[in-house]
């Protein structure tokens, strides 16, 4: 927009439509005057694989768009995490409205919709980063009624950088990339205090900044990006294959391949 001509803008989220991959949504943040302050948020869409983009309609005052997620069962439904709350679109991302029943948090980060039940929505929420953040509500929240009511789950650290459902065998597991390693739930518990398990072969002290997975016949391929732990010495090309809970992990990208009915059989390469 003309109002932001000459200002730096960051793309914080990029999400393809699961049913029409050439349809993309991009979440932007206009750089604020001070790094810890939220800046204006914008959402753009492309219908030709990113060759051209059009700004979409968002409520006035929306701040940095931190995440975007389509409903895997209905691409007309989409969610946006922002530095001013949760947005929802019912027309594939063309128009957005704030969800007034969303958790009382300043920042909404990663969002995951259960592939088996679109009324079950998970999100990470908490305070905006920076001085003066005192919001006690922080963690993974879950709604089982399409966002009408939310409950705070326990057992996951702050912050969470990624939330993702991954098909493992005949079921879906929910993964969280955290400051305390990679965490997961094999099933969605009725008891919200149920402990999340740790991904083996990954240090529980590692900062997992990014997570993704691909599912193939008979196996799951996991990827993590970490900035935690000591870096390798200059010129050291040694690959770290796995780490115990107390070990550091060198910053980098790691891959693990597992049979679809198991979790991490550490076969990790940088």
PDB file of C-alpha atoms in Angstrom:
ATOM      1  CA  UNK A   1       0.000   0.000   0.000  1.00  0.00           C
ATOM      2  CA  UNK A   2       1.085   3.570  -0.729  1.00  0.00           C
ATOM      3  CA  UNK A   3       1.023   4.353   2.999  1.00  0.00           C
ATOM      4  CA  UNK A   4       4.011   2.042   3.524  1.00  0.00           C
ATOM      5  CA  UNK A   5       6.077   3.068   0.485  1.00  0.00           C
ATOM      6  CA  UNK A   6       9.780   2.876   1.288  1.00  0.00           C
ATOM      7  CA  UNK A   7       9.323   0.909   4.510  1.00  0.00           C
ATOM      8  CA  UNK A   8      10.829  -2.516   5.135  1.00  0.00           C
ATOM      9  CA  UNK A   9       8.320  -5.362   5.134  1.00  0.00           C
ATOM     10  CA  UNK A  10       9.003  -8.945   6.179  1.00  0.00           C
ATOM     11  CA  UNK A  11       7.185 -12.045   4.938  1.00  0.00           C
ATOM     12  CA  UNK A  12       6.614 -14.125   8.072  1.00  0.00           C
ATOM     13  CA  UNK A  13       4.217 -16.736   6.657  1.00  0.00           C
ATOM     14  CA  UNK A  14       3.698 -18.413   3.290  1.00  0.00           C
ATOM     15  CA  UNK A  15       1.043 -21.097   2.884  1.00  0.00           C
ATOM     16  CA  UNK A  16      -0.218 -23.022  -0.178  1.00  0.00           C
ATOM     17  CA  UNK A  17      -3.837 -24.065  -0.549  1.00  0.00           C
ATOM     18  CA  UNK A  18      -3.809 -27.869   0.079  1.00  0.00           C
ATOM     19  CA  UNK A  19      -6.381 -28.409  -2.666  1.00  0.00           C
ATOM     20  CA  UNK A  20      -5.040 -25.875  -5.195  1.00  0.00           C
ATOM     21  CA  UNK A  21      -1.276 -25.422  -4.624  1.00  0.00           C
ATOM     22  CA  UNK A  22      -1.026 -22.538  -7.116  1.00  0.00           C
ATOM     23  CA  UNK A  23      -3.194 -20.544  -4.692  1.00  0.00           C
ATOM     24  CA  UNK A  24      -0.854 -19.063  -2.072  1.00  0.00           C
ATOM     25  CA  UNK A  25      -1.302 -16.808   0.930  1.00  0.00           C
ATOM     26  CA  UNK A  26       1.498 -14.620   2.280  1.00  0.00           C
ATOM     27  CA  UNK A  27       1.507 -12.969   5.705  1.00  0.00           C
ATOM     28  CA  UNK A  28       3.485  -9.745   6.036  1.00  0.00           C
ATOM     29  CA  UNK A  29       4.725  -7.474   8.807  1.00  0.00           C
ATOM     30  CA  UNK A  30       5.620  -3.835   8.253  1.00  0.00           C
ATOM     31  CA  UNK A  31       8.763  -3.201  10.271  1.00  0.00           C
ATOM     32  CA  UNK A  32       7.941  -1.236  13.443  1.00  0.00           C
ATOM     33  CA  UNK A  33      10.010   1.633  14.804  1.00  0.00           C
ATOM     34  CA  UNK A  34      11.293  -0.558  17.653  1.00  0.00           C
ATOM     35  CA  UNK A  35      12.009  -4.261  17.110  1.00  0.00           C
ATOM     36  CA  UNK A  36       9.796  -5.495  19.941  1.00  0.00           C
ATOM     37  CA  UNK A  37       6.768  -3.481  18.903  1.00  0.00           C
ATOM     38  CA  UNK A  38       4.201  -5.102  16.586  1.00  0.00           C
ATOM     39  CA  UNK A  39       3.920  -3.488  13.166  1.00  0.00           C
ATOM     40  CA  UNK A  40       0.962  -3.378  10.759  1.00  0.00           C
ATOM     41  CA  UNK A  41       0.017  -6.747   9.267  1.00  0.00           C
ATOM     42  CA  UNK A  42      -0.958  -7.434   5.649  1.00  0.00           C
ATOM     43  CA  UNK A  43      -2.163 -10.546   3.805  1.00  0.00           C
ATOM     44  CA  UNK A  44      -1.573 -11.081   0.091  1.00  0.00           C
ATOM     45  CA  UNK A  45      -2.815 -13.858  -2.215  1.00  0.00           C
ATOM     46  CA  UNK A  46      -1.563 -15.317  -5.475  1.00  0.00           C
ATOM     47  CA  UNK A  47      -3.600 -17.519  -7.806  1.00  0.00           C
ATOM     48  CA  UNK A  48      -0.760 -18.272 -10.220  1.00  0.00           C
ATOM     49  CA  UNK A  49       1.929 -19.836  -8.065  1.00  0.00           C
ATOM     50  CA  UNK A  50       3.425 -16.553  -6.925  1.00  0.00           C
ATOM     51  CA  UNK A  51       3.811 -14.719 -10.241  1.00  0.00           C
ATOM     52  CA  UNK A  52       1.486 -11.927  -9.103  1.00  0.00           C
ATOM     53  CA  UNK A  53      -0.017 -10.906  -5.778  1.00  0.00           C
ATOM     54  CA  UNK A  54      -3.084  -9.019  -4.566  1.00  0.00           C
ATOM     55  CA  UNK A  55      -3.662  -7.528  -1.134  1.00  0.00           C
ATOM     56  CA  UNK A  56      -6.578  -9.116   0.729  1.00  0.00           C
ATOM     57  CA  UNK A  57      -9.138  -7.501   3.031  1.00  0.00           C
ATOM     58  CA  UNK A  58      -8.184  -7.503   6.735  1.00  0.00           C
ATOM     59  CA  UNK A  59      -9.670  -5.679   9.733  1.00  0.00           C
ATOM     60  CA  UNK A  60      -8.312  -2.237  10.591  1.00  0.00           C
ATOM     61  CA  UNK A  61      -5.497  -2.267  13.115  1.00  0.00           C
ATOM     62  CA  UNK A  62      -4.316  -5.824  12.445  1.00  0.00           C
ATOM     63  CA  UNK A  63      -0.683  -6.271  13.401  1.00  0.00           C
ATOM     64  CA  UNK A  64       2.075  -8.562  12.056  1.00  0.00           C
ATOM     65  CA  UNK A  65       0.786 -11.764  10.396  1.00  0.00           C
ATOM     66  CA  UNK A  66       2.843 -14.495  12.050  1.00  0.00           C
ATOM     67  CA  UNK A  67       1.217 -17.668  10.650  1.00  0.00           C
ATOM     68  CA  UNK A  68      -1.288 -18.891   8.053  1.00  0.00           C
ATOM     69  CA  UNK A  69      -3.127 -22.223   7.927  1.00  0.00           C
ATOM     70  CA  UNK A  70      -5.777 -23.684   5.635  1.00  0.00           C
ATOM     71  CA  UNK A  71      -8.331 -26.173   6.915  1.00  0.00           C
ATOM     72  CA  UNK A  72      -7.041 -29.434   5.331  1.00  0.00           C
ATOM     73  CA  UNK A  73     -10.620 -30.607   4.758  1.00  0.00           C
ATOM     74  CA  UNK A  74     -12.087 -27.353   3.407  1.00  0.00           C
ATOM     75  CA  UNK A  75      -9.742 -24.842   1.769  1.00  0.00           C
ATOM     76  CA  UNK A  76     -12.399 -22.124   1.921  1.00  0.00           C
ATOM     77  CA  UNK A  77     -11.575 -21.942   5.642  1.00  0.00           C
ATOM     78  CA  UNK A  78      -8.276 -20.397   6.636  1.00  0.00           C
ATOM     79  CA  UNK A  79      -6.741 -19.015   9.829  1.00  0.00           C
ATOM     80  CA  UNK A  80      -4.159 -16.313  10.435  1.00  0.00           C
ATOM     81  CA  UNK A  81      -2.140 -15.836  13.586  1.00  0.00           C
ATOM     82  CA  UNK A  82      -1.250 -12.206  14.243  1.00  0.00           C
ATOM     83  CA  UNK A  83       0.331  -9.971  16.864  1.00  0.00           C
ATOM     84  CA  UNK A  84      -3.181  -8.776  17.641  1.00  0.00           C
ATOM     85  CA  UNK A  85      -5.113 -12.037  17.845  1.00  0.00           C
ATOM     86  CA  UNK A  86      -6.651 -14.709  15.604  1.00  0.00           C
ATOM     87  CA  UNK A  87      -8.254 -14.087  12.197  1.00  0.00           C
ATOM     88  CA  UNK A  88     -10.480 -16.432  10.204  1.00  0.00           C
ATOM     89  CA  UNK A  89     -11.493 -16.425   6.549  1.00  0.00           C
ATOM     90  CA  UNK A  90     -14.446 -18.353   5.096  1.00  0.00           C
ATOM     91  CA  UNK A  91     -13.699 -17.508   1.468  1.00  0.00           C
ATOM     92  CA  UNK A  92     -10.219 -18.954   0.969  1.00  0.00           C
ATOM     93  CA  UNK A  93      -8.364 -15.942   2.309  1.00  0.00           C
ATOM     94  CA  UNK A  94     -10.018 -13.118   0.346  1.00  0.00           C
ATOM     95  CA  UNK A  95     -11.577 -11.480   3.414  1.00  0.00           C
ATOM     96  CA  UNK A  96     -10.630 -11.849   7.069  1.00  0.00           C
ATOM     97  CA  UNK A  97     -12.372 -11.155  10.373  1.00  0.00           C
ATOM     98  CA  UNK A  98     -11.123 -11.315  13.943  1.00  0.00           C
ATOM     99  CA  UNK A  99     -12.429 -14.296  15.904  1.00  0.00           C
ATOM    100  CA  UNK A 100     -13.861 -12.689  19.066  1.00  0.00           C
ATOM    101  CA  UNK A 101     -13.906 -16.002  20.957  1.00  0.00           C
ATOM    102  CA  UNK A 102     -10.158 -16.618  20.467  1.00  0.00           C
ATOM    103  CA  UNK A 103      -7.880 -17.044  23.510  1.00  0.00           C
ATOM    104  CA  UNK A 104      -6.976 -13.849  25.362  1.00  0.00           C
ATOM    105  CA  UNK A 105      -3.404 -13.538  24.090  1.00  0.00           C
ATOM    106  CA  UNK A 106      -1.540 -10.771  22.289  1.00  0.00           C
ATOM    107  CA  UNK A 107       0.315 -12.973  19.807  1.00  0.00           C
ATOM    108  CA  UNK A 108      -1.138 -15.988  18.002  1.00  0.00           C
ATOM    109  CA  UNK A 109       1.608 -18.116  16.494  1.00  0.00           C
ATOM    110  CA  UNK A 110       1.371 -21.496  14.732  1.00  0.00           C
ATOM    111  CA  UNK A 111      -2.096 -22.964  14.087  1.00  0.00           C
ATOM    112  CA  UNK A 112      -2.997 -26.580  13.268  1.00  0.00           C
ATOM    113  CA  UNK A 113      -6.395 -27.993  12.276  1.00  0.00           C
ATOM    114  CA  UNK A 114      -7.001 -31.685  12.972  1.00  0.00           C
ATOM    115  CA  UNK A 115      -7.275 -33.474   9.573  1.00  0.00           C
ATOM    116  CA  UNK A 116      -9.825 -35.860  11.106  1.00  0.00           C
ATOM    117  CA  UNK A 117     -12.056 -33.157  12.580  1.00  0.00           C
ATOM    118  CA  UNK A 118     -12.089 -29.565  11.337  1.00  0.00           C
ATOM    119  CA  UNK A 119     -13.829 -28.390  14.498  1.00  0.00           C
ATOM    120  CA  UNK A 120     -10.657 -29.221  16.479  1.00  0.00           C
ATOM    121  CA  UNK A 121      -8.201 -26.340  16.207  1.00  0.00           C
ATOM    122  CA  UNK A 122      -4.877 -25.959  18.010  1.00  0.00           C
ATOM    123  CA  UNK A 123      -2.816 -22.794  18.301  1.00  0.00           C
ATOM    124  CA  UNK A 124       0.086 -21.386  20.223  1.00  0.00           C
ATOM    125  CA  UNK A 125      -0.583 -18.078  21.923  1.00  0.00           C
ATOM    126  CA  UNK A 126       1.230 -15.792  24.298  1.00  0.00           C
ATOM    127  CA  UNK A 127       2.535 -12.278  24.833  1.00  0.00           C
ATOM    128  CA  UNK A 128       4.297 -10.258  22.177  1.00  0.00           C
ATOM    129  CA  UNK A 129       8.049 -10.582  22.560  1.00  0.00           C
ATOM    130  CA  UNK A 130       9.919  -7.712  24.156  1.00  0.00           C
ATOM    131  CA  UNK A 131       9.968  -5.542  27.283  1.00  0.00           C
ATOM    132  CA  UNK A 132       6.781  -5.300  29.290  1.00  0.00           C
ATOM    133  CA  UNK A 133       5.221  -8.610  28.239  1.00  0.00           C
ATOM    134  CA  UNK A 134       3.298  -9.843  31.262  1.00  0.00           C
ATOM    135  CA  UNK A 135       0.368 -11.775  29.806  1.00  0.00           C
ATOM    136  CA  UNK A 136       0.125 -14.961  31.925  1.00  0.00           C
ATOM    137  CA  UNK A 137      -1.753 -16.816  29.197  1.00  0.00           C
ATOM    138  CA  UNK A 138       0.858 -18.645  27.160  1.00  0.00           C
ATOM    139  CA  UNK A 139       0.949 -22.092  25.633  1.00  0.00           C
ATOM    140  CA  UNK A 140      -0.939 -24.376  23.280  1.00  0.00           C
ATOM    141  CA  UNK A 141      -4.691 -23.810  23.262  1.00  0.00           C
ATOM    142  CA  UNK A 142      -7.278 -26.213  21.845  1.00  0.00           C
ATOM    143  CA  UNK A 143     -10.853 -25.773  20.687  1.00  0.00           C
ATOM    144  CA  UNK A 144     -13.109 -28.716  19.873  1.00  0.00           C
ATOM    145  CA  UNK A 145     -16.101 -26.593  18.847  1.00  0.00           C
ATOM    146  CA  UNK A 146     -14.798 -24.669  15.842  1.00  0.00           C
ATOM    147  CA  UNK A 147     -13.285 -21.883  17.904  1.00  0.00           C
ATOM    148  CA  UNK A 148     -16.251 -21.099  20.147  1.00  0.00           C
ATOM    149  CA  UNK A 149     -14.388 -22.049  23.350  1.00  0.00           C
ATOM    150  CA  UNK A 150     -10.716 -22.700  24.107  1.00  0.00           C
ATOM    151  CA  UNK A 151      -8.718 -24.558  26.766  1.00  0.00           C
ATOM    152  CA  UNK A 152      -5.040 -24.239  27.648  1.00  0.00           C
ATOM    153  CA  UNK A 153      -3.026 -27.451  27.386  1.00  0.00           C
ATOM    154  CA  UNK A 154      -0.055 -28.030  29.685  1.00  0.00           C
ATOM    155  CA  UNK A 155       3.309 -29.678  29.252  1.00  0.00           C
ATOM    156  CA  UNK A 156       4.654 -27.561  26.387  1.00  0.00           C
ATOM    157  CA  UNK A 157       7.225 -24.807  26.874  1.00  0.00           C
ATOM    158  CA  UNK A 158       7.090 -21.210  25.675  1.00  0.00           C
ATOM    159  CA  UNK A 159       7.389 -20.359  22.871  1.00  0.00           C
ATOM    160  CA  UNK A 160       6.242 -22.868  20.233  1.00  0.00           C
ATOM    161  CA  UNK A 161       7.630 -22.210  16.763  1.00  0.00           C
ATOM    162  CA  UNK A 162       5.629 -24.780  14.776  1.00  0.00           C
ATOM    163  CA  UNK A 163       2.542 -26.993  15.213  1.00  0.00           C
ATOM    164  CA  UNK A 164       1.826 -29.732  12.704  1.00  0.00           C
ATOM    165  CA  UNK A 165      -0.225 -32.899  12.360  1.00  0.00           C
ATOM    166  CA  UNK A 166       1.706 -35.765  10.757  1.00  0.00           C
ATOM    167  CA  UNK A 167       0.200 -39.032   9.613  1.00  0.00           C
ATOM    168  CA  UNK A 168       2.019 -41.906  11.302  1.00  0.00           C
ATOM    169  CA  UNK A 169       0.640 -45.275  10.273  1.00  0.00           C
ATOM    170  CA  UNK A 170      -3.149 -45.046  10.452  1.00  0.00           C
ATOM    171  CA  UNK A 171      -3.203 -42.167  12.925  1.00  0.00           C
ATOM    172  CA  UNK A 172      -2.198 -38.517  13.147  1.00  0.00           C
ATOM    173  CA  UNK A 173       0.311 -37.253  15.697  1.00  0.00           C
ATOM    174  CA  UNK A 174       0.538 -33.617  16.737  1.00  0.00           C
ATOM    175  CA  UNK A 175       4.083 -32.179  16.833  1.00  0.00           C
ATOM    176  CA  UNK A 176       5.312 -28.984  18.474  1.00  0.00           C
ATOM    177  CA  UNK A 177       8.695 -27.382  17.767  1.00  0.00           C
ATOM    178  CA  UNK A 178       9.737 -25.727  21.011  1.00  0.00           C
ATOM    179  CA  UNK A 179      12.620 -24.185  22.935  1.00  0.00           C
ATOM    180  CA  UNK A 180      12.829 -27.565  24.723  1.00  0.00           C
ATOM    181  CA  UNK A 181      13.214 -29.904  21.785  1.00  0.00           C
ATOM    182  CA  UNK A 182      10.606 -31.542  19.570  1.00  0.00           C
ATOM    183  CA  UNK A 183       7.450 -32.623  21.430  1.00  0.00           C
ATOM    184  CA  UNK A 184       4.519 -34.744  20.238  1.00  0.00           C
ATOM    185  CA  UNK A 185       1.198 -36.311  21.173  1.00  0.00           C
ATOM    186  CA  UNK A 186       0.228 -39.672  19.678  1.00  0.00           C
ATOM    187  CA  UNK A 187      -3.429 -38.953  20.367  1.00  0.00           C
ATOM    188  CA  UNK A 188      -5.424 -35.952  21.489  1.00  0.00           C
ATOM    189  CA  UNK A 189      -5.995 -36.463  25.222  1.00  0.00           C
ATOM    190  CA  UNK A 190      -9.162 -35.656  27.127  1.00  0.00           C
ATOM    191  CA  UNK A 191      -6.917 -34.684  30.042  1.00  0.00           C
ATOM    192  CA  UNK A 192      -5.256 -31.405  29.034  1.00  0.00           C
ATOM    193  CA  UNK A 193      -2.441 -31.968  31.544  1.00  0.00           C
ATOM    194  CA  UNK A 194      -1.213 -35.069  29.686  1.00  0.00           C
ATOM    195  CA  UNK A 195       2.548 -34.848  29.150  1.00  0.00           C
ATOM    196  CA  UNK A 196       3.890 -34.438  25.623  1.00  0.00           C
ATOM    197  CA  UNK A 197       6.568 -36.938  24.621  1.00  0.00           C
ATOM    198  CA  UNK A 198      10.043 -36.011  23.358  1.00  0.00           C
ATOM    199  CA  UNK A 199      11.338 -36.877  19.901  1.00  0.00           C
ATOM    200  CA  UNK A 200      14.271 -39.242  20.457  1.00  0.00           C
ATOM    201  CA  UNK A 201      17.632 -38.458  18.908  1.00  0.00           C
ATOM    202  CA  UNK A 202      16.994 -34.722  19.422  1.00  0.00           C
ATOM    203  CA  UNK A 203      18.356 -32.908  22.452  1.00  0.00           C
ATOM    204  CA  UNK A 204      15.592 -31.780  24.801  1.00  0.00           C
ATOM    205  CA  UNK A 205      17.628 -28.606  25.360  1.00  0.00           C
ATOM    206  CA  UNK A 206      17.716 -27.780  21.640  1.00  0.00           C
ATOM    207  CA  UNK A 207      15.804 -24.832  20.228  1.00  0.00           C
ATOM    208  CA  UNK A 208      13.745 -26.272  17.364  1.00  0.00           C
ATOM    209  CA  UNK A 209      12.917 -23.247  15.220  1.00  0.00           C
ATOM    210  CA  UNK A 210      11.316 -25.126  12.330  1.00  0.00           C
ATOM    211  CA  UNK A 211       9.676 -28.502  11.732  1.00  0.00           C
ATOM    212  CA  UNK A 212       8.180 -30.310   8.767  1.00  0.00           C
ATOM    213  CA  UNK A 213       7.522 -33.877   7.683  1.00  0.00           C
ATOM    214  CA  UNK A 214       6.753 -35.813   4.546  1.00  0.00           C
ATOM    215  CA  UNK A 215       4.774 -39.054   4.516  1.00  0.00           C
ATOM    216  CA  UNK A 216       5.564 -41.783   2.016  1.00  0.00           C
ATOM    217  CA  UNK A 217       4.506 -45.403   1.755  1.00  0.00           C
ATOM    218  CA  UNK A 218       5.849 -47.151   4.842  1.00  0.00           C
ATOM    219  CA  UNK A 219       7.880 -44.275   6.244  1.00  0.00           C
ATOM    220  CA  UNK A 220       7.840 -40.718   7.550  1.00  0.00           C
ATOM    221  CA  UNK A 221      10.671 -38.267   6.812  1.00  0.00           C
ATOM    222  CA  UNK A 222      11.146 -35.567   9.459  1.00  0.00           C
ATOM    223  CA  UNK A 223      13.038 -32.300   9.160  1.00  0.00           C
ATOM    224  CA  UNK A 224      14.011 -29.882  11.900  1.00  0.00           C
ATOM    225  CA  UNK A 225      15.933 -26.621  11.911  1.00  0.00           C
ATOM    226  CA  UNK A 226      17.743 -25.711  15.119  1.00  0.00           C
ATOM    227  CA  UNK A 227      19.632 -22.672  16.321  1.00  0.00           C
ATOM    228  CA  UNK A 228      20.314 -24.156  19.738  1.00  0.00           C
ATOM    229  CA  UNK A 229      23.602 -25.575  20.990  1.00  0.00           C
ATOM    230  CA  UNK A 230      27.224 -25.023  20.081  1.00  0.00           C
ATOM    231  CA  UNK A 231      28.240 -24.475  16.484  1.00  0.00           C
ATOM    232  CA  UNK A 232      30.825 -26.710  14.874  1.00  0.00           C
ATOM    233  CA  UNK A 233      34.333 -25.278  14.682  1.00  0.00           C
ATOM    234  CA  UNK A 234      35.263 -23.526  11.438  1.00  0.00           C
ATOM    235  CA  UNK A 235      35.995 -26.102   8.764  1.00  0.00           C
ATOM    236  CA  UNK A 236      34.558 -28.984  10.803  1.00  0.00           C
ATOM    237  CA  UNK A 237      32.269 -30.955   8.485  1.00  0.00           C
ATOM    238  CA  UNK A 238      31.448 -33.635  11.050  1.00  0.00           C
ATOM    239  CA  UNK A 239      27.781 -34.559  11.000  1.00  0.00           C
ATOM    240  CA  UNK A 240      25.983 -35.001  14.299  1.00  0.00           C
ATOM    241  CA  UNK A 241      23.845 -38.117  14.121  1.00  0.00           C
ATOM    242  CA  UNK A 242      21.868 -37.858  17.349  1.00  0.00           C
ATOM    243  CA  UNK A 243      21.876 -36.202  20.761  1.00  0.00           C
ATOM    244  CA  UNK A 244      20.864 -37.207  24.252  1.00  0.00           C
ATOM    245  CA  UNK A 245      18.522 -35.075  26.341  1.00  0.00           C
ATOM    246  CA  UNK A 246      21.312 -33.048  27.981  1.00  0.00           C
ATOM    247  CA  UNK A 247      23.535 -32.591  24.935  1.00  0.00           C
ATOM    248  CA  UNK A 248      23.782 -29.522  22.766  1.00  0.00           C
ATOM    249  CA  UNK A 249      23.128 -29.763  19.050  1.00  0.00           C
ATOM    250  CA  UNK A 250      25.001 -27.726  16.490  1.00  0.00           C
ATOM    251  CA  UNK A 251      22.826 -25.232  14.682  1.00  0.00           C
ATOM    252  CA  UNK A 252      21.656 -26.551  11.309  1.00  0.00           C
ATOM    253  CA  UNK A 253      19.073 -28.615   9.455  1.00  0.00           C
ATOM    254  CA  UNK A 254      18.576 -32.255  10.437  1.00  0.00           C
ATOM    255  CA  UNK A 255      16.663 -35.097   8.814  1.00  0.00           C
ATOM    256  CA  UNK A 256      15.309 -38.320  10.290  1.00  0.00           C
ATOM    257  CA  UNK A 257      13.615 -41.224   8.512  1.00  0.00           C
ATOM    258  CA  UNK A 258      11.347 -43.582  10.414  1.00  0.00           C
ATOM    259  CA  UNK A 259       9.017 -46.424   9.637  1.00  0.00           C
ATOM    260  CA  UNK A 260       5.491 -45.096   9.708  1.00  0.00           C
ATOM    261  CA  UNK A 261       4.589 -46.967  12.888  1.00  0.00           C
ATOM    262  CA  UNK A 262       7.652 -45.775  14.815  1.00  0.00           C
ATOM    263  CA  UNK A 263       8.971 -42.371  15.809  1.00  0.00           C
ATOM    264  CA  UNK A 264      12.620 -41.427  15.417  1.00  0.00           C
ATOM    265  CA  UNK A 265      14.962 -44.183  14.326  1.00  0.00           C
ATOM    266  CA  UNK A 266      17.859 -41.725  14.317  1.00  0.00           C
ATOM    267  CA  UNK A 267      19.307 -41.516  10.840  1.00  0.00           C
ATOM    268  CA  UNK A 268      20.058 -37.840  10.866  1.00  0.00           C
ATOM    269  CA  UNK A 269      22.234 -35.860   8.483  1.00  0.00           C
ATOM    270  CA  UNK A 270      23.043 -32.181   8.405  1.00  0.00           C
TER     271      UNK A 270
END
